[in-house]
Short mmCIF file of C-alpha atoms and ligand atoms in Angstrom, two decimals:
data_model
loop_
_atom_site.label_atom_id
_atom_site.label_comp_id
_atom_site.label_asym_id
_atom_site.label_seq_id
_atom_site.Cartn_x
_atom_site.Cartn_y
_atom_site.Cartn_z
CA MET A 1025 0.36 0.51 0.05
CA THR A 1026 0.68 3.25 -0.66
CA PHE A 1027 0.16 6.64 0.92
CA VAL A 1028 -0.20 9.63 -1.05
CA VAL A 1029 0.60 12.14 2.37
CA PRO A 1030 2.58 11.04 5.16
CA VAL A 1031 1.39 8.35 7.71
CA PRO A 1032 -0.14 10.22 10.96
CA ALA A 1033 1.94 8.06 13.93
CA VAL A 1034 -0.86 6.88 16.50
CA ALA A 1035 -0.90 8.40 19.29
CA SER A 1036 -0.51 7.46 22.69
CA VAL A 1037 -0.04 7.44 26.36
CA PRO A 1038 3.30 5.63 28.28
CA VAL A 1039 1.60 2.59 30.58
CA LYS A 1040 3.00 2.49 34.20
CA GLY A 1041 5.52 0.60 35.78
CA ALA A 1042 6.23 -0.54 31.98
CA PRO A 1043 9.64 -0.73 30.24
CA ALA A 1044 10.21 2.82 28.22
CA GLY A 1045 8.93 2.63 24.94
CA THR A 1046 5.97 0.61 26.66
CA MET A 1047 2.69 2.29 25.09
CA PHE A 1048 -1.32 2.93 25.34
CA PRO A 1049 -1.73 4.01 22.35
CA VAL A 1050 -5.00 5.63 22.14
CA HIS A 1051 -8.31 4.96 19.38
CA ARG A 1052 -11.54 7.44 19.92
CA ILE A 1053 -11.84 9.95 23.16
CA TYR A 1054 -14.83 10.96 24.72
CA CYS A 1055 -15.67 12.51 27.65
CA VAL A 1056 -19.03 12.52 30.10
CA GLY A 1057 -21.08 16.07 30.32
CA ARG A 1058 -22.08 17.43 34.32
CA ASN A 1059 -20.76 13.71 35.78
CA TYR A 1060 -20.19 15.48 39.40
CA VAL A 1061 -24.29 17.13 41.40
CA GLU A 1062 -21.96 20.02 41.92
CA HIS A 1063 -19.88 20.59 39.13
CA ALA A 1064 -24.33 20.54 36.84
CA ILE A 1065 -25.08 23.57 39.16
CA GLU A 1066 -22.38 25.42 38.62
CA MET A 1067 -23.02 25.34 34.86
CA GLY A 1068 -26.17 25.86 35.79
CA HIS A 1069 -27.79 22.41 35.96
CA THR A 1070 -29.94 20.33 37.47
CA GLY A 1071 -27.31 17.61 38.42
CA ARG A 1072 -30.61 15.15 37.20
CA GLU A 1073 -29.38 14.11 33.79
CA ALA A 1074 -28.62 11.33 31.93
CA PRO A 1075 -25.15 11.24 30.62
CA PHE A 1076 -24.18 12.12 27.12
CA PHE A 1077 -21.22 12.51 25.00
CA PHE A 1078 -19.11 15.08 23.01
CA MET A 1079 -15.80 13.99 21.78
CA LYS A 1080 -11.76 14.92 21.16
CA PRO A 1081 -9.94 14.34 18.51
CA ALA A 1082 -7.22 10.79 19.27
CA ASP A 1083 -4.82 13.10 18.46
CA ALA A 1084 -5.61 15.30 21.40
CA VAL A 1085 -3.84 13.73 24.12
CA LEU A 1086 -0.74 15.42 25.48
CA PRO A 1087 0.91 12.43 27.49
CA VAL A 1088 3.21 13.33 30.53
CA ALA A 1089 5.02 10.74 31.51
CA GLU A 1090 6.14 9.38 35.39
CA GLY A 1091 7.70 12.15 37.64
CA THR A 1092 7.64 14.74 34.95
CA VAL A 1093 6.15 18.32 34.06
CA GLY A 1094 4.02 18.40 30.59
CA ARG A 1095 3.82 21.29 29.18
CA MET A 1096 0.42 22.79 27.53
CA HIS A 1097 0.65 26.28 24.53
CA TYR A 1098 -1.93 28.25 26.12
CA PRO A 1099 -4.11 27.89 23.56
CA SER A 1100 -5.05 29.96 20.75
CA LEU A 1101 -8.77 32.12 20.36
CA THR A 1102 -9.57 31.76 23.95
CA ARG A 1103 -9.20 34.33 26.79
CA SER A 1104 -10.44 31.91 29.30
CA LEU A 1105 -8.99 28.56 29.71
CA HIS A 1106 -10.55 26.06 31.84
CA HIS A 1107 -9.09 23.39 33.70
CA GLU A 1108 -11.26 19.92 34.11
CA LEU A 1109 -9.71 17.22 36.55
CA GLU A 1110 -10.95 13.57 35.55
CA LEU A 1111 -10.45 10.11 36.47
CA VAL A 1112 -9.60 8.30 32.62
CA VAL A 1113 -10.85 4.79 31.79
CA ALA A 1114 -9.00 3.51 29.23
CA ILE A 1115 -10.48 0.16 27.70
CA GLY A 1116 -8.69 -3.08 26.32
CA LYS A 1117 -11.39 -4.59 24.65
CA GLY A 1118 -13.92 -3.35 22.68
CA GLY A 1119 -17.32 -4.35 21.99
CA ARG A 1120 -21.37 -2.60 21.86
CA ASP A 1121 -24.08 -2.43 24.01
CA ILE A 1122 -21.76 -3.30 26.92
CA ALA A 1123 -24.18 -4.12 30.12
CA ALA A 1124 -22.98 -2.77 33.19
CA ALA A 1125 -22.49 -5.79 34.98
CA ASP A 1126 -19.78 -6.40 32.43
CA ALA A 1127 -18.19 -3.70 31.84
CA MET A 1128 -14.98 -3.86 33.97
CA ASP A 1129 -13.97 -6.61 32.26
CA HIS A 1130 -13.72 -3.82 29.21
CA VAL A 1131 -11.41 -1.75 31.38
CA TRP A 1132 -7.87 -2.44 30.81
CA GLY A 1133 -6.35 1.19 33.28
CA TYR A 1134 -6.89 4.16 34.27
CA ALA A 1135 -5.45 7.50 34.27
CA VAL A 1136 -6.05 11.18 35.42
CA GLY A 1137 -6.62 13.45 33.00
CA LEU A 1138 -7.33 16.70 31.94
CA ASP A 1139 -9.98 17.58 29.71
CA MET A 1140 -9.06 21.88 28.41
CA THR A 1141 -12.19 23.19 27.73
CA ARG A 1142 -11.83 26.70 25.97
CA ARG A 1143 -14.35 28.49 28.45
CA ASP A 1144 -15.83 31.08 26.59
CA LEU A 1145 -15.54 29.67 22.79
CA GLN A 1146 -17.46 26.59 24.37
CA ASN A 1147 -20.29 29.00 26.30
CA ASP A 1148 -20.07 31.06 22.32
CA MET A 1149 -21.87 27.77 20.88
CA LYS A 1150 -24.10 26.68 23.64
CA LYS A 1151 -25.73 29.81 23.17
CA GLN A 1152 -25.69 30.10 19.50
CA GLY A 1153 -26.91 25.82 19.58
CA ARG A 1154 -23.60 24.85 17.35
CA PRO A 1155 -21.03 22.26 18.07
CA TRP A 1156 -19.13 22.31 21.55
CA CYS A 1157 -15.63 21.19 18.70
CA ILE A 1158 -13.81 24.32 19.50
CA GLY A 1159 -14.30 24.37 22.46
CA LYS A 1160 -13.01 21.34 23.41
CA GLY A 1161 -11.11 19.18 21.21
CA PHE A 1162 -8.72 21.27 19.98
CA ASP A 1163 -4.96 20.57 20.39
CA GLU A 1164 -3.32 19.54 23.73
CA ALA A 1165 -7.07 19.20 24.63
CA ALA A 1166 -6.25 16.39 26.73
CA PRO A 1167 -3.60 15.92 28.95
CA ILE A 1168 -2.96 12.95 30.59
CA GLY A 1169 -0.98 11.12 33.07
CA PRO A 1170 0.33 7.59 32.13
CA ILE A 1171 -2.51 4.50 32.67
CA VAL A 1172 -2.22 2.72 35.16
CA PRO A 1173 -3.54 -0.66 34.77
CA ALA A 1174 -6.65 -2.01 36.68
CA ALA A 1175 -5.34 -4.46 38.45
CA GLN A 1176 -2.53 -1.98 39.72
CA CYS A 1177 -5.23 0.92 40.88
CA GLU A 1178 -7.34 0.93 44.30
CA LEU A 1179 -9.88 3.13 43.34
CA GLY A 1180 -13.37 3.41 45.66
CA ALA A 1181 -15.81 5.60 46.57
CA GLY A 1182 -14.15 6.83 48.79
CA SER A 1183 -10.74 8.15 46.71
CA LYS A 1184 -9.68 11.79 45.85
CA ILE A 1185 -10.07 13.79 43.33
CA VAL A 1186 -8.13 16.97 43.52
CA LEU A 1187 -6.85 19.83 42.23
CA GLU A 1188 -4.45 22.13 42.82
CA VAL A 1189 -3.20 25.36 40.80
CA ASN A 1190 0.35 26.98 41.87
CA GLY A 1191 -0.22 25.38 45.76
CA ALA A 1192 -3.91 26.66 46.30
CA VAL A 1193 -6.31 23.40 45.69
CA ARG A 1194 -9.60 24.73 43.36
CA GLN A 1195 -11.10 21.53 43.10
CA THR A 1196 -12.19 18.27 45.57
CA SER A 1197 -14.40 15.59 45.36
CA VAL A 1198 -14.37 12.00 45.84
CA ILE A 1199 -14.85 9.78 42.85
CA GLY A 1200 -18.31 8.21 44.57
CA LYS A 1201 -19.90 11.72 43.74
CA MET A 1202 -19.67 10.87 40.11
CA ILE A 1203 -23.46 10.31 38.93
CA TRP A 1204 -23.01 7.54 36.67
CA SER A 1205 -20.72 4.61 37.92
CA VAL A 1206 -17.72 4.08 35.39
CA ALA A 1207 -19.38 0.77 34.59
CA GLU A 1208 -22.60 2.41 33.89
CA ILE A 1209 -20.93 5.10 31.43
CA ILE A 1210 -19.21 2.18 29.43
CA GLU A 1211 -23.32 0.02 28.80
CA HIS A 1212 -24.23 3.70 28.07
CA VAL A 1213 -21.39 5.24 26.14
CA SER A 1214 -20.94 1.14 24.09
CA ALA A 1215 -25.22 1.76 23.19
CA ALA A 1216 -24.53 4.33 21.31
CA TRP A 1217 -21.00 3.78 19.23
CA GLU A 1218 -19.04 0.44 19.22
CA LEU A 1219 -15.89 1.07 22.00
CA ALA A 1220 -12.25 -0.31 20.48
CA PRO A 1221 -9.32 -1.34 22.21
CA GLY A 1222 -7.52 1.47 22.76
CA ASP A 1223 -10.79 4.06 23.76
CA LEU A 1224 -9.94 6.25 26.30
CA ILE A 1225 -12.88 8.04 28.08
CA PHE A 1226 -13.31 11.32 30.24
CA SER A 1227 -15.61 10.62 33.00
CA GLY A 1228 -16.31 13.72 34.05
CA THR A 1229 -15.34 16.25 36.76
CA PRO A 1230 -16.11 17.99 39.92
CA GLU A 1231 -16.87 21.65 40.93
CA GLY A 1232 -14.51 24.34 41.02
CA VAL A 1233 -13.07 24.43 37.36
CA ALA A 1234 -12.24 27.98 36.65
CA ALA A 1235 -9.62 29.52 34.26
CA VAL A 1236 -5.39 29.16 33.77
CA VAL A 1237 -3.35 31.38 32.14
CA ALA A 1238 0.21 31.09 31.45
CA ALA A 1239 2.85 30.21 33.18
CA ASP A 1240 0.52 28.33 36.31
CA ARG A 1241 1.33 25.72 36.83
CA LEU A 1242 -1.55 21.86 37.39
CA SER A 1243 -0.93 19.74 39.92
CA GLY A 1244 -3.48 16.30 39.63
CA ARG A 1245 -3.83 13.47 42.11
CA ILE A 1246 -5.83 10.48 42.63
CA GLU A 1247 -5.59 7.80 45.05
CA GLY A 1248 -5.57 4.76 43.73
CA VAL A 1249 -4.54 6.08 40.39
CA GLY A 1250 -1.75 8.75 40.49
CA THR A 1251 -0.88 12.29 40.19
CA LEU A 1252 -0.46 15.08 37.06
CA ALA A 1253 1.70 18.06 36.98
CA LEU A 1254 1.53 19.80 33.92
CA ASP A 1255 2.25 23.39 32.71
CA ILE A 1256 0.47 26.25 31.43
CA VAL A 1257 3.83 28.26 28.64
CA GLU A 1258 2.83 30.86 25.93
CA ARG A 1259 2.02 29.53 22.80
MN1 MN B 1346 -15.10 18.03 31.06
#
């Protein structure tokens, strides 16, 4: 086979605890909207609704290797770049119409991720009833720490999810406050799309989303999964 333009690289994320160069290939990135009640309320909603989804391009991942600090360029067009710290689910086995009871068999691992959002552009699109792509699906919009194999994670309802910006806590909650559990999210996503190995699902953010600017340092952690450190740098 011959390709007529250069073949794109496979987007990928390092695997924690594996030999250097061992990567998780990224197929699609699904994101859940408003999956913590207090965040739904801060965005002007009731907090009680069926889950809904949007996507980011696979190459929007900005992988941050274990023990390093990632660098995200402040994106174009926006004056309101928001952080959303989220538990990311990495799919190892695909399928359609997966029941919640079977869903955990499809999970390869977890990671700490940031659903970075050009909030002003997203809000403009919402007002006009237009797609969110420009607010959510831009370059480097999905910083993510190493994928941790599920067997090495100790996630429970009480696992804390915390984001600090320049050492001050901005977001704090526990995984048990998700409206839809990981298993339920997989059931819903796989009813709408066929899941495939390499899919990532950003499972929603707790309350406290706010803007960051160049020179800010974001430090996220999810108990039982890991950490993610990110510097925002000038474009
Ligand atoms: Mn989000």
